[in-house]
Amino acid sequence: MENVLVDQKFGRTLEEKNFVKAPIRKEIEILYGQNDKYSKKMLKRIFDIGVSIFTLVFVVSWLFPIIAILIKLDSNGSVFFKQLRHGKNNQLFYCYKFRTMVKNNDADTKQATVNDARITRIGKFLRKSSLDELPQVFNVILGDMSIVGPRPQAVPMNIEFAKEIDNFMSRHQVKPGITGLAQSKGYRGEISSYSELYSRYRLDNFYVRKWNLIFDIKIVVETAVSLMSKSDKAY
């Protein structure tokens, strides 16, 4: 993947080492270097904050009040829903969403299913459009999440998934994201089979090893395109 991306930007592959002069080497290291590179992580953080602030100013400022009113008119309960999830290095944090269900005791252990009676009318629309995830821009600003990364799961679900796939928790080597490589490839909503769970894990694991700024931008664009298409699992 690094070779493909470098070739697209510089017209050469990493194997052609003679072309890598000092200024270009520095740029490659920032964009495609090791995940522990401070400059690479700082570039990702700048991207996260920039996208979050843009979203707050041009989307959240007017859309949040509209969604909040619709949620309150549709059902009793709070506007927001928070849930403990695993973050980077398995640290727990509260992930925020718009509330899409009536209050129930199974939110942490039972996935939403087709024709799920817990989902409200406005909740169905919010989940289909993924607008229920919008409050997570605050998680990004707080530093618990990134714009792009493996999607965080509810803690009990994570523990169950870890029993099915060895090294499943290795997804948490990076911050979880509002969207991720799996979501950009159409994997949204309910996980109903082992093959689907494993496919998501493989994509997440690939991202953990290969993430870089250009990859993040590509995933954001692909996610936007995928949201325009119908997903049978987004309910």
JSON list of C-alpha atoms in Angstrom, two decimals:
[
{"chain": "A", "resi": 1, "resn": "MET", "atom": "CA", "xyz": [0.00, 0.00, 0.00]},
{"chain": "A", "resi": 2, "resn": "GLU", "atom": "CA", "xyz": [2.80, 2.44, 0.85]},
{"chain": "A", "resi": 3, "resn": "ASN", "atom": "CA", "xyz": [4.44, 1.79, -2.53]},
{"chain": "A", "resi": 4, "resn": "VAL", "atom": "CA", "xyz": [1.17, 2.44, -4.37]},
{"chain": "A", "resi": 5, "resn": "LEU", "atom": "CA", "xyz": [0.54, 5.70, -2.49]},
{"chain": "A", "resi": 6, "resn": "VAL", "atom": "CA", "xyz": [4.13, 6.92, -2.86]},
{"chain": "A", "resi": 7, "resn": "ASP", "atom": "CA", "xyz": [4.06, 6.10, -6.57]},
{"chain": "A", "resi": 8, "resn": "GLN", "atom": "CA", "xyz": [0.83, 8.08, -6.97]},
{"chain": "A", "resi": 9, "resn": "LYS", "atom": "CA", "xyz": [2.34, 11.14, -5.28]},
{"chain": "A", "resi": 10, "resn": "PHE", "atom": "CA", "xyz": [5.98, 11.04, -6.39]},
{"chain": "A", "resi": 11, "resn": "GLY", "atom": "CA", "xyz": [5.94, 8.86, -9.51]},
{"chain": "A", "resi": 12, "resn": "ARG", "atom": "CA", "xyz": [8.42, 6.44, -7.97]},
{"chain": "A", "resi": 13, "resn": "THR", "atom": "CA", "xyz": [8.29, 3.51, -5.59]},
{"chain": "A", "resi": 14, "resn": "LEU", "atom": "CA", "xyz": [10.02, 3.23, -2.26]},
{"chain": "A", "resi": 15, "resn": "GLU", "atom": "CA", "xyz": [12.38, 0.63, -3.73]},
{"chain": "A", "resi": 16, "resn": "GLU", "atom": "CA", "xyz": [13.90, 3.29, -6.00]},
{"chain": "A", "resi": 17, "resn": "LYS", "atom": "CA", "xyz": [15.90, 4.70, -3.11]},
{"chain": "A", "resi": 18, "resn": "ASN", "atom": "CA", "xyz": [18.15, 6.90, -5.23]},
{"chain": "A", "resi": 19, "resn": "PHE", "atom": "CA", "xyz": [15.34, 9.37, -5.87]},
{"chain": "A", "resi": 20, "resn": "VAL", "atom": "CA", "xyz": [14.68, 9.98, -2.18]},
{"chain": "A", "resi": 21, "resn": "LYS", "atom": "CA", "xyz": [16.48, 13.24, -1.41]},
{"chain": "A", "resi": 22, "resn": "ALA", "atom": "CA", "xyz": [16.41, 14.69, 2.09]},
{"chain": "A", "resi": 23, "resn": "PRO", "atom": "CA", "xyz": [13.30, 16.97, 1.72]},
{"chain": "A", "resi": 24, "resn": "ILE", "atom": "CA", "xyz": [11.30, 14.25, -0.04]},
{"chain": "A", "resi": 25, "resn": "ARG", "atom": "CA", "xyz": [12.44, 11.64, 2.50]},
{"chain": "A", "resi": 26, "resn": "LYS", "atom": "CA", "xyz": [11.05, 13.82, 5.29]},
{"chain": "A", "resi": 27, "resn": "GLU", "atom": "CA", "xyz": [7.71, 14.19, 3.51]},
{"chain": "A", "resi": 28, "resn": "ILE", "atom": "CA", "xyz": [7.48, 10.42, 2.92]},
{"chain": "A", "resi": 29, "resn": "GLU", "atom": "CA", "xyz": [8.26, 9.72, 6.56]},
{"chain": "A", "resi": 30, "resn": "ILE", "atom": "CA", "xyz": [5.47, 12.06, 7.68]},
{"chain": "A", "resi": 31, "resn": "LEU", "atom": "CA", "xyz": [2.90, 10.64, 5.29]},
{"chain": "A", "resi": 32, "resn": "TYR", "atom": "CA", "xyz": [3.84, 6.98, 5.22]},
{"chain": "A", "resi": 33, "resn": "GLY", "atom": "CA", "xyz": [6.32, 6.44, 8.06]},
{"chain": "A", "resi": 34, "resn": "GLN", "atom": "CA", "xyz": [6.14, 4.27, 11.15]},
{"chain": "A", "resi": 35, "resn": "ASN", "atom": "CA", "xyz": [3.07, 4.64, 13.34]},
{"chain": "A", "resi": 36, "resn": "ASP", "atom": "CA", "xyz": [5.13, 5.81, 16.31]},
{"chain": "A", "resi": 37, "resn": "LYS", "atom": "CA", "xyz": [6.51, 8.78, 14.40]},
{"chain": "A", "resi": 38, "resn": "TYR", "atom": "CA", "xyz": [5.54, 11.94, 16.30]},
{"chain": "A", "resi": 39, "resn": "SER", "atom": "CA", "xyz": [5.24, 13.98, 13.11]},
{"chain": "A", "resi": 40, "resn": "LYS", "atom": "CA", "xyz": [2.90, 11.44, 11.54]},
{"chain": "A", "resi": 41, "resn": "LYS", "atom": "CA", "xyz": [0.66, 11.32, 14.61]},
{"chain": "A", "resi": 42, "resn": "MET", "atom": "CA", "xyz": [0.66, 15.12, 14.83]},
{"chain": "A", "resi": 43, "resn": "LEU", "atom": "CA", "xyz": [-0.40, 15.39, 11.18]},
{"chain": "A", "resi": 44, "resn": "LYS", "atom": "CA", "xyz": [-3.30, 13.02, 11.87]},
{"chain": "A", "resi": 45, "resn": "ARG", "atom": "CA", "xyz": [-4.31, 15.05, 14.92]},
{"chain": "A", "resi": 46, "resn": "ILE", "atom": "CA", "xyz": [-4.29, 18.27, 12.91]},
{"chain": "A", "resi": 47, "resn": "PHE", "atom": "CA", "xyz": [-6.50, 16.58, 10.31]},
{"chain": "A", "resi": 48, "resn": "ASP", "atom": "CA", "xyz": [-8.89, 15.37, 13.04]},
{"chain": "A", "resi": 49, "resn": "ILE", "atom": "CA", "xyz": [-9.20, 18.79, 14.65]},
{"chain": "A", "resi": 50, "resn": "GLY", "atom": "CA", "xyz": [-9.56, 20.55, 11.30]},
{"chain": "A", "resi": 51, "resn": "VAL", "atom": "CA", "xyz": [-12.39, 18.27, 10.13]},
{"chain": "A", "resi": 52, "resn": "SER", "atom": "CA", "xyz": [-14.08, 18.46, 13.54]},
{"chain": "A", "resi": 53, "resn": "ILE", "atom": "CA", "xyz": [-14.01, 22.26, 13.70]},
{"chain": "A", "resi": 54, "resn": "PHE", "atom": "CA", "xyz": [-15.30, 22.49, 10.11]},
{"chain": "A", "resi": 55, "resn": "THR", "atom": "CA", "xyz": [-18.14, 20.10, 11.05]},
{"chain": "A", "resi": 56, "resn": "LEU", "atom": "CA", "xyz": [-18.97, 22.07, 14.20]},
{"chain": "A", "resi": 57, "resn": "VAL", "atom": "CA", "xyz": [-19.15, 25.39, 12.35]},
{"chain": "A", "resi": 58, "resn": "PHE", "atom": "CA", "xyz": [-20.92, 24.35, 9.16]},
{"chain": "A", "resi": 59, "resn": "VAL", "atom": "CA", "xyz": [-23.00, 21.32, 10.23]},
{"chain": "A", "resi": 60, "resn": "VAL", "atom": "CA", "xyz": [-23.39, 20.96, 13.98]},
{"chain": "A", "resi": 61, "resn": "SER", "atom": "CA", "xyz": [-24.32, 24.61, 14.54]},
{"chain": "A", "resi": 62, "resn": "TRP", "atom": "CA", "xyz": [-27.63, 24.28, 12.67]},
{"chain": "A", "resi": 63, "resn": "LEU", "atom": "CA", "xyz": [-28.28, 20.52, 12.37]},
{"chain": "A", "resi": 64, "resn": "PHE", "atom": "CA", "xyz": [-27.89, 19.60, 16.06]},
{"chain": "A", "resi": 65, "resn": "PRO", "atom": "CA", "xyz": [-30.87, 21.71, 17.22]},
{"chain": "A", "resi": 66, "resn": "ILE", "atom": "CA", "xyz": [-33.10, 20.28, 14.48]},
{"chain": "A", "resi": 67, "resn": "ILE", "atom": "CA", "xyz": [-32.21, 16.67, 15.31]},
{"chain": "A", "resi": 68, "resn": "ALA", "atom": "CA", "xyz": [-32.55, 17.33, 19.04]},
{"chain": "A", "resi": 69, "resn": "ILE", "atom": "CA", "xyz": [-36.08, 18.71, 18.61]},
{"chain": "A", "resi": 70, "resn": "LEU", "atom": "CA", "xyz": [-37.12, 15.77, 16.40]},
{"chain": "A", "resi": 71, "resn": "ILE", "atom": "CA", "xyz": [-35.80, 13.26, 18.94]},
{"chain": "A", "resi": 72, "resn": "LYS", "atom": "CA", "xyz": [-37.66, 14.93, 21.81]},
{"chain": "A", "resi": 73, "resn": "LEU", "atom": "CA", "xyz": [-40.90, 15.13, 19.80]},
{"chain": "A", "resi": 74, "resn": "ASP", "atom": "CA", "xyz": [-40.63, 11.49, 18.73]},
{"chain": "A", "resi": 75, "resn": "SER", "atom": "CA", "xyz": [-40.09, 9.80, 22.11]},
{"chain": "A", "resi": 76, "resn": "ASN", "atom": "CA", "xyz": [-39.37, 10.35, 25.78]},
{"chain": "A", "resi": 77, "resn": "GLY", "atom": "CA", "xyz": [-35.78, 10.39, 26.92]},
{"chain": "A", "resi": 78, "resn": "SER", "atom": "CA", "xyz": [-32.53, 12.26, 26.47]},
{"chain": "A", "resi": 79, "resn": "VAL", "atom": "CA", "xyz": [-31.26, 13.60, 23.16]},
{"chain": "A", "resi": 80, "resn": "PHE", "atom": "CA", "xyz": [-27.86, 11.93, 23.53]},
{"chain": "A", "resi": 81, "resn": "PHE", "atom": "CA", "xyz": [-26.83, 8.37, 24.27]},
{"chain": "A", "resi": 82, "resn": "LYS", "atom": "CA", "xyz": [-23.46, 7.52, 25.78]},
{"chain": "A", "resi": 83, "resn": "GLN", "atom": "CA", "xyz": [-21.87, 4.11, 26.01]},
{"chain": "A", "resi": 84, "resn": "LEU", "atom": "CA", "xyz": [-18.59, 2.78, 27.38]},
{"chain": "A", "resi": 85, "resn": "ARG", "atom": "CA", "xyz": [-16.31, 1.56, 24.61]},
{"chain": "A", "resi": 86, "resn": "HIS", "atom": "CA", "xyz": [-12.70, 0.54, 24.20]},
{"chain": "A", "resi": 87, "resn": "GLY", "atom": "CA", "xyz": [-10.33, 3.19, 22.92]},
{"chain": "A", "resi": 88, "resn": "LYS", "atom": "CA", "xyz": [-6.64, 3.19, 22.11]},
{"chain": "A", "resi": 89, "resn": "ASN", "atom": "CA", "xyz": [-4.70, 0.64, 24.20]},
{"chain": "A", "resi": 90, "resn": "ASN", "atom": "CA", "xyz": [-8.05, -0.68, 25.51]},
{"chain": "A", "resi": 91, "resn": "GLN", "atom": "CA", "xyz": [-8.66, 2.46, 27.57]},
{"chain": "A", "resi": 92, "resn": "LEU", "atom": "CA", "xyz": [-12.36, 2.93, 28.31]},
{"chain": "A", "resi": 93, "resn": "PHE", "atom": "CA", "xyz": [-14.16, 6.10, 27.23]},
{"chain": "A", "resi": 94, "resn": "TYR", "atom": "CA", "xyz": [-17.74, 7.26, 26.78]},
{"chain": "A", "resi": 95, "resn": "CYS", "atom": "CA", "xyz": [-18.73, 7.32, 23.12]},
{"chain": "A", "resi": 96, "resn": "TYR", "atom": "CA", "xyz": [-21.53, 9.79, 22.31]},
{"chain": "A", "resi": 97, "resn": "LYS", "atom": "CA", "xyz": [-24.35, 9.35, 19.82]},
{"chain": "A", "resi": 98, "resn": "PHE", "atom": "CA", "xyz": [-27.80, 10.74, 19.20]},
{"chain": "A", "resi": 99, "resn": "ARG", "atom": "CA", "xyz": [-30.33, 8.50, 20.94]},
{"chain": "A", "resi": 100, "resn": "THR", "atom": "CA", "xyz": [-32.05, 6.27, 18.37]},
{"chain": "A", "resi": 101, "resn": "MET", "atom": "CA", "xyz": [-33.84, 3.81, 20.66]},
{"chain": "A", "resi": 102, "resn": "VAL", "atom": "CA", "xyz": [-36.31, 3.87, 23.48]},
{"chain": "A", "resi": 103, "resn": "LYS", "atom": "CA", "xyz": [-34.69, 3.28, 26.85]},
{"chain": "A", "resi": 104, "resn": "ASN", "atom": "CA", "xyz": [-33.88, -0.42, 27.26]},
{"chain": "A", "resi": 105, "resn": "ASN", "atom": "CA", "xyz": [-31.61, -2.75, 29.24]},
{"chain": "A", "resi": 106, "resn": "ASP", "atom": "CA", "xyz": [-30.07, -4.49, 26.21]},
{"chain": "A", "resi": 107, "resn": "ALA", "atom": "CA", "xyz": [-28.28, -1.56, 24.57]},
{"chain": "A", "resi": 108, "resn": "ASP", "atom": "CA", "xyz": [-24.82, -2.82, 25.58]},
{"chain": "A", "resi": 109, "resn": "THR", "atom": "CA", "xyz": [-25.32, -6.48, 24.72]},
{"chain": "A", "resi": 110, "resn": "LYS", "atom": "CA", "xyz": [-27.79, -6.71, 21.85]},
{"chain": "A", "resi": 111, "resn": "GLN", "atom": "CA", "xyz": [-27.14, -5.36, 18.37]},
{"chain": "A", "resi": 112, "resn": "ALA", "atom": "CA", "xyz": [-29.86, -3.55, 16.46]},
{"chain": "A", "resi": 113, "resn": "THR", "atom": "CA", "xyz": [-31.67, -5.91, 14.11]},
{"chain": "A", "resi": 114, "resn": "VAL", "atom": "CA", "xyz": [-34.10, -5.50, 11.23]},
{"chain": "A", "resi": 115, "resn": "ASN", "atom": "CA", "xyz": [-37.49, -4.25, 12.45]},
{"chain": "A", "resi": 116, "resn": "ASP", "atom": "CA", "xyz": [-36.03, -3.80, 15.94]},
{"chain": "A", "resi": 117, "resn": "ALA", "atom": "CA", "xyz": [-38.87, -2.57, 18.18]},
{"chain": "A", "resi": 118, "resn": "ARG", "atom": "CA", "xyz": [-36.43, -0.52, 20.26]},
{"chain": "A", "resi": 119, "resn": "ILE", "atom": "CA", "xyz": [-35.62, 1.86, 17.39]},
{"chain": "A", "resi": 120, "resn": "THR", "atom": "CA", "xyz": [-37.68, 5.04, 17.24]},
{"chain": "A", "resi": 121, "resn": "ARG", "atom": "CA", "xyz": [-39.05, 6.55, 14.03]},
{"chain": "A", "resi": 122, "resn": "ILE", "atom": "CA", "xyz": [-36.49, 9.35, 13.88]},
{"chain": "A", "resi": 123, "resn": "GLY", "atom": "CA", "xyz": [-33.90, 6.86, 15.14]},
{"chain": "A", "resi": 124, "resn": "LYS", "atom": "CA", "xyz": [-34.40, 4.70, 12.05]},
{"chain": "A", "resi": 125, "resn": "PHE", "atom": "CA", "xyz": [-33.57, 7.66, 9.81]},
{"chain": "A", "resi": 126, "resn": "LEU", "atom": "CA", "xyz": [-30.58, 8.69, 11.90]},
{"chain": "A", "resi": 127, "resn": "ARG", "atom": "CA", "xyz": [-29.12, 5.19, 11.81]},
{"chain": "A", "resi": 128, "resn": "LYS", "atom": "CA", "xyz": [-29.70, 4.76, 8.06]},
{"chain": "A", "resi": 129, "resn": "SER", "atom": "CA", "xyz": [-27.95, 8.07, 7.35]},
{"chain": "A", "resi": 130, "resn": "SER", "atom": "CA", "xyz": [-25.31, 7.59, 10.10]},
{"chain": "A", "resi": 131, "resn": "LEU", "atom": "CA", "xyz": [-26.25, 11.01, 11.47]},
{"chain": "A", "resi": 132, "resn": "ASP", "atom": "CA", "xyz": [-26.55, 9.35, 14.89]},
{"chain": "A", "resi": 133, "resn": "GLU", "atom": "CA", "xyz": [-22.72, 9.26, 14.94]},
{"chain": "A", "resi": 134, "resn": "LEU", "atom": "CA", "xyz": [-22.39, 13.06, 14.54]},
{"chain": "A", "resi": 135, "resn": "PRO", "atom": "CA", "xyz": [-21.88, 13.83, 18.27]},
{"chain": "A", "resi": 136, "resn": "GLN", "atom": "CA", "xyz": [-18.65, 11.85, 18.08]},
{"chain": "A", "resi": 137, "resn": "VAL", "atom": "CA", "xyz": [-16.93, 14.96, 16.73]},
{"chain": "A", "resi": 138, "resn": "PHE", "atom": "CA", "xyz": [-16.77, 15.91, 20.43]},
{"chain": "A", "resi": 139, "resn": "ASN", "atom": "CA", "xyz": [-15.03, 12.59, 21.16]},
{"chain": "A", "resi": 140, "resn": "VAL", "atom": "CA", "xyz": [-12.51, 13.52, 18.46]},
{"chain": "A", "resi": 141, "resn": "ILE", "atom": "CA", "xyz": [-11.89, 16.96, 19.94]},
{"chain": "A", "resi": 142, "resn": "LEU", "atom": "CA", "xyz": [-11.47, 15.41, 23.40]},
{"chain": "A", "resi": 143, "resn": "GLY", "atom": "CA", "xyz": [-8.86, 13.06, 21.94]},
{"chain": "A", "resi": 144, "resn": "ASP", "atom": "CA", "xyz": [-10.70, 9.78, 22.58]},
{"chain": "A", "resi": 145, "resn": "MET", "atom": "CA", "xyz": [-11.39, 9.15, 18.91]},
{"chain": "A", "resi": 146, "resn": "SER", "atom": "CA", "xyz": [-10.13, 10.01, 15.45]},
{"chain": "A", "resi": 147, "resn": "ILE", "atom": "CA", "xyz": [-12.05, 10.83, 12.28]},
{"chain": "A", "resi": 148, "resn": "VAL", "atom": "CA", "xyz": [-10.76, 7.56, 10.80]},
{"chain": "A", "resi": 149, "resn": "GLY", "atom": "CA", "xyz": [-9.95, 4.37, 12.69]},
{"chain": "A", "resi": 150, "resn": "PRO", "atom": "CA", "xyz": [-11.48, 1.01, 13.63]},
{"chain": "A", "resi": 151, "resn": "ARG", "atom": "CA", "xyz": [-15.07, 1.51, 14.78]},
{"chain": "A", "resi": 152, "resn": "PRO", "atom": "CA", "xyz": [-15.38, 1.13, 18.58]},
{"chain": "A", "resi": 153, "resn": "GLN", "atom": "CA", "xyz": [-17.72, -1.55, 19.87]},
{"chain": "A", "resi": 154, "resn": "ALA", "atom": "CA", "xyz": [-19.65, -1.73, 23.14]},
{"chain": "A", "resi": 155, "resn": "VAL", "atom": "CA", "xyz": [-17.43, -3.32, 25.79]},
{"chain": "A", "resi": 156, "resn": "PRO", "atom": "CA", "xyz": [-19.48, -6.54, 26.27]},
{"chain": "A", "resi": 157, "resn": "MET", "atom": "CA", "xyz": [-19.66, -7.06, 22.49]},
{"chain": "A", "resi": 158, "resn": "ASN", "atom": "CA", "xyz": [-15.90, -6.54, 22.18]},
{"chain": "A", "resi": 159, "resn": "ILE", "atom": "CA", "xyz": [-15.29, -9.20, 24.81]},
{"chain": "A", "resi": 160, "resn": "GLU", "atom": "CA", "xyz": [-17.53, -11.65, 22.95]},
{"chain": "A", "resi": 161, "resn": "PHE", "atom": "CA", "xyz": [-15.89, -10.89, 19.59]},
{"chain": "A", "resi": 162, "resn": "ALA", "atom": "CA", "xyz": [-12.46, -11.42, 21.16]},
{"chain": "A", "resi": 163, "resn": "LYS", "atom": "CA", "xyz": [-13.52, -14.96, 22.04]},
{"chain": "A", "resi": 164, "resn": "GLU", "atom": "CA", "xyz": [-14.22, -15.64, 18.37]},
{"chain": "A", "resi": 165, "resn": "ILE", "atom": "CA", "xyz": [-11.06, -14.11, 16.82]},
{"chain": "A", "resi": 166, "resn": "ASP", "atom": "CA", "xyz": [-7.55, -14.36, 18.23]},
{"chain": "A", "resi": 167, "resn": "ASN", "atom": "CA", "xyz": [-5.85, -10.99, 18.73]},
{"chain": "A", "resi": 168, "resn": "PHE", "atom": "CA", "xyz": [-9.12, -9.17, 18.05]},
{"chain": "A", "resi": 169, "resn": "MET", "atom": "CA", "xyz": [-8.22, -6.45, 20.56]},
{"chain": "A", "resi": 170, "resn": "SER", "atom": "CA", "xyz": [-5.16, -5.52, 18.48]},
{"chain": "A", "resi": 171, "resn": "ARG", "atom": "CA", "xyz": [-7.57, -3.18, 16.68]},
{"chain": "A", "resi": 172, "resn": "HIS", "atom": "CA", "xyz": [-7.04, -0.87, 19.65]},
{"chain": "A", "resi": 173, "resn": "GLN", "atom": "CA", "xyz": [-3.44, -0.02, 18.81]},
{"chain": "A", "resi": 174, "resn": "VAL", "atom": "CA", "xyz": [-4.79, 3.19, 17.29]},
{"chain": "A", "resi": 175, "resn": "LYS", "atom": "CA", "xyz": [-7.66, 5.47, 18.24]},
{"chain": "A", "resi": 176, "resn": "PRO", "atom": "CA", "xyz": [-11.11, 4.30, 17.15]},
{"chain": "A", "resi": 177, "resn": "GLY", "atom": "CA", "xyz": [-12.76, 6.33, 14.39]},
{"chain": "A", "resi": 178, "resn": "ILE", "atom": "CA", "xyz": [-16.09, 7.84, 13.45]},
{"chain": "A", "resi": 179, "resn": "THR", "atom": "CA", "xyz": [-15.58, 5.89, 10.25]},
{"chain": "A", "resi": 180, "resn": "GLY", "atom": "CA", "xyz": [-13.07, 3.26, 9.23]},
{"chain": "A", "resi": 181, "resn": "LEU", "atom": "CA", "xyz": [-11.78, 1.18, 6.35]},
{"chain": "A", "resi": 182, "resn": "ALA", "atom": "CA", "xyz": [-14.45, -1.49, 6.97]},
{"chain": "A", "resi": 183, "resn": "GLN", "atom": "CA", "xyz": [-17.24, 1.10, 6.88]},
{"chain": "A", "resi": 184, "resn": "SER", "atom": "CA", "xyz": [-15.86, 2.66, 3.68]},
{"chain": "A", "resi": 185, "resn": "LYS", "atom": "CA", "xyz": [-16.14, -0.81, 2.10]},
{"chain": "A", "resi": 186, "resn": "GLY", "atom": "CA", "xyz": [-19.81, -1.10, 3.06]},
{"chain": "A", "resi": 187, "resn": "TYR", "atom": "CA", "xyz": [-19.57, -2.96, 6.39]},
{"chain": "A", "resi": 188, "resn": "ARG", "atom": "CA", "xyz": [-22.10, -1.10, 8.50]},
{"chain": "A", "resi": 189, "resn": "GLY", "atom": "CA", "xyz": [-24.69, -2.06, 11.08]},
{"chain": "A", "resi": 190, "resn": "GLU", "atom": "CA", "xyz": [-25.37, -5.54, 12.43]},
{"chain": "A", "resi": 191, "resn": "ILE", "atom": "CA", "xyz": [-22.65, -8.20, 12.46]},
{"chain": "A", "resi": 192, "resn": "SER", "atom": "CA", "xyz": [-24.62, -11.36, 11.74]},
{"chain": "A", "resi": 193, "resn": "SER", "atom": "CA", "xyz": [-21.96, -13.95, 10.86]},
{"chain": "A", "resi": 194, "resn": "TYR", "atom": "CA", "xyz": [-18.41, -14.98, 11.69]},
{"chain": "A", "resi": 195, "resn": "SER", "atom": "CA", "xyz": [-17.25, -14.26, 8.13]},
{"chain": "A", "resi": 196, "resn": "GLU", "atom": "CA", "xyz": [-18.54, -10.70, 8.36]},
{"chain": "A", "resi": 197, "resn": "LEU", "atom": "CA", "xyz": [-16.90, -10.18, 11.75]},
{"chain": "A", "resi": 198, "resn": "TYR", "atom": "CA", "xyz": [-13.61, -11.57, 10.45]},
{"chain": "A", "resi": 199, "resn": "SER", "atom": "CA", "xyz": [-13.77, -9.43, 7.30]},
{"chain": "A", "resi": 200, "resn": "ARG", "atom": "CA", "xyz": [-14.17, -6.31, 9.43]},
{"chain": "A", "resi": 201, "resn": "TYR", "atom": "CA", "xyz": [-11.32, -7.41, 11.66]},
{"chain": "A", "resi": 202, "resn": "ARG", "atom": "CA", "xyz": [-9.01, -7.98, 8.68]},
{"chain": "A", "resi": 203, "resn": "LEU", "atom": "CA", "xyz": [-9.78, -4.52, 7.27]},
{"chain": "A", "resi": 204, "resn": "ASP", "atom": "CA", "xyz": [-9.29, -2.91, 10.69]},
{"chain": "A", "resi": 205, "resn": "ASN", "atom": "CA", "xyz": [-6.03, -4.77, 11.19]},
{"chain": "A", "resi": 206, "resn": "PHE", "atom": "CA", "xyz": [-4.80, -3.64, 7.76]},
{"chain": "A", "resi": 207, "resn": "TYR", "atom": "CA", "xyz": [-5.61, -0.05, 8.68]},
{"chain": "A", "resi": 208, "resn": "VAL", "atom": "CA", "xyz": [-3.76, -0.32, 12.02]},
{"chain": "A", "resi": 209, "resn": "ARG", "atom": "CA", "xyz": [-0.61, -1.37, 10.17]},
{"chain": "A", "resi": 210, "resn": "LYS", "atom": "CA", "xyz": [-0.87, 0.96, 7.15]},
{"chain": "A", "resi": 211, "resn": "TRP", "atom": "CA", "xyz": [-2.60, 4.17, 8.26]},
{"chain": "A", "resi": 212, "resn": "ASN", "atom": "CA", "xyz": [-1.44, 7.50, 6.92]},
{"chain": "A", "resi": 213, "resn": "LEU", "atom": "CA", "xyz": [-2.97, 10.87, 6.09]},
{"chain": "A", "resi": 214, "resn": "ILE", "atom": "CA", "xyz": [-3.68, 10.15, 2.42]},
{"chain": "A", "resi": 215, "resn": "PHE", "atom": "CA", "xyz": [-5.26, 6.82, 3.40]},
{"chain": "A", "resi": 216, "resn": "ASP", "atom": "CA", "xyz": [-7.51, 8.65, 5.93]},
{"chain": "A", "resi": 217, "resn": "ILE", "atom": "CA", "xyz": [-8.67, 11.15, 3.31]},
{"chain": "A", "resi": 218, "resn": "LYS", "atom": "CA", "xyz": [-9.39, 8.31, 0.86]},
{"chain": "A", "resi": 219, "resn": "ILE", "atom": "CA", "xyz": [-11.45, 6.48, 3.51]},
{"chain": "A", "resi": 220, "resn": "VAL", "atom": "CA", "xyz": [-13.48, 9.62, 4.30]},
{"chain": "A", "resi": 221, "resn": "VAL", "atom": "CA", "xyz": [-14.29, 10.09, 0.60]},
{"chain": "A", "resi": 222, "resn": "GLU", "atom": "CA", "xyz": [-15.19, 6.41, 0.14]},
{"chain": "A", "resi": 223, "resn": "THR", "atom": "CA", "xyz": [-17.37, 6.51, 3.25]},
{"chain": "A", "resi": 224, "resn": "ALA", "atom": "CA", "xyz": [-19.30, 9.49, 1.86]},
{"chain": "A", "resi": 225, "resn": "VAL", "atom": "CA", "xyz": [-19.87, 7.60, -1.39]},
{"chain": "A", "resi": 226, "resn": "SER", "atom": "CA", "xyz": [-20.94, 4.41, 0.45]},
{"chain": "A", "resi": 227, "resn": "LEU", "atom": "CA", "xyz": [-23.48, 6.36, 2.52]},
{"chain": "A", "resi": 228, "resn": "MET", "atom": "CA", "xyz": [-25.24, 7.32, -0.70]},
{"chain": "A", "resi": 229, "resn": "SER", "atom": "CA", "xyz": [-25.80, 3.67, -1.54]},
{"chain": "A", "resi": 230, "resn": "LYS", "atom": "CA", "xyz": [-28.30, 1.39, 0.17]},
{"chain": "A", "resi": 231, "resn": "SER", "atom": "CA", "xyz": [-27.03, -0.75, 3.03]},
{"chain": "A", "resi": 232, "resn": "ASP", "atom": "CA", "xyz": [-29.18, -3.70, 4.06]},
{"chain": "A", "resi": 233, "resn": "LYS", "atom": "CA", "xyz": [-27.46, -3.84, 7.46]},
{"chain": "A", "resi": 234, "resn": "ALA", "atom": "CA", "xyz": [-27.88, -0.16, 8.42]},
{"chain": "A", "resi": 235, "resn": "TYR", "atom": "CA", "xyz": [-30.88, -0.31, 10.73]}
]
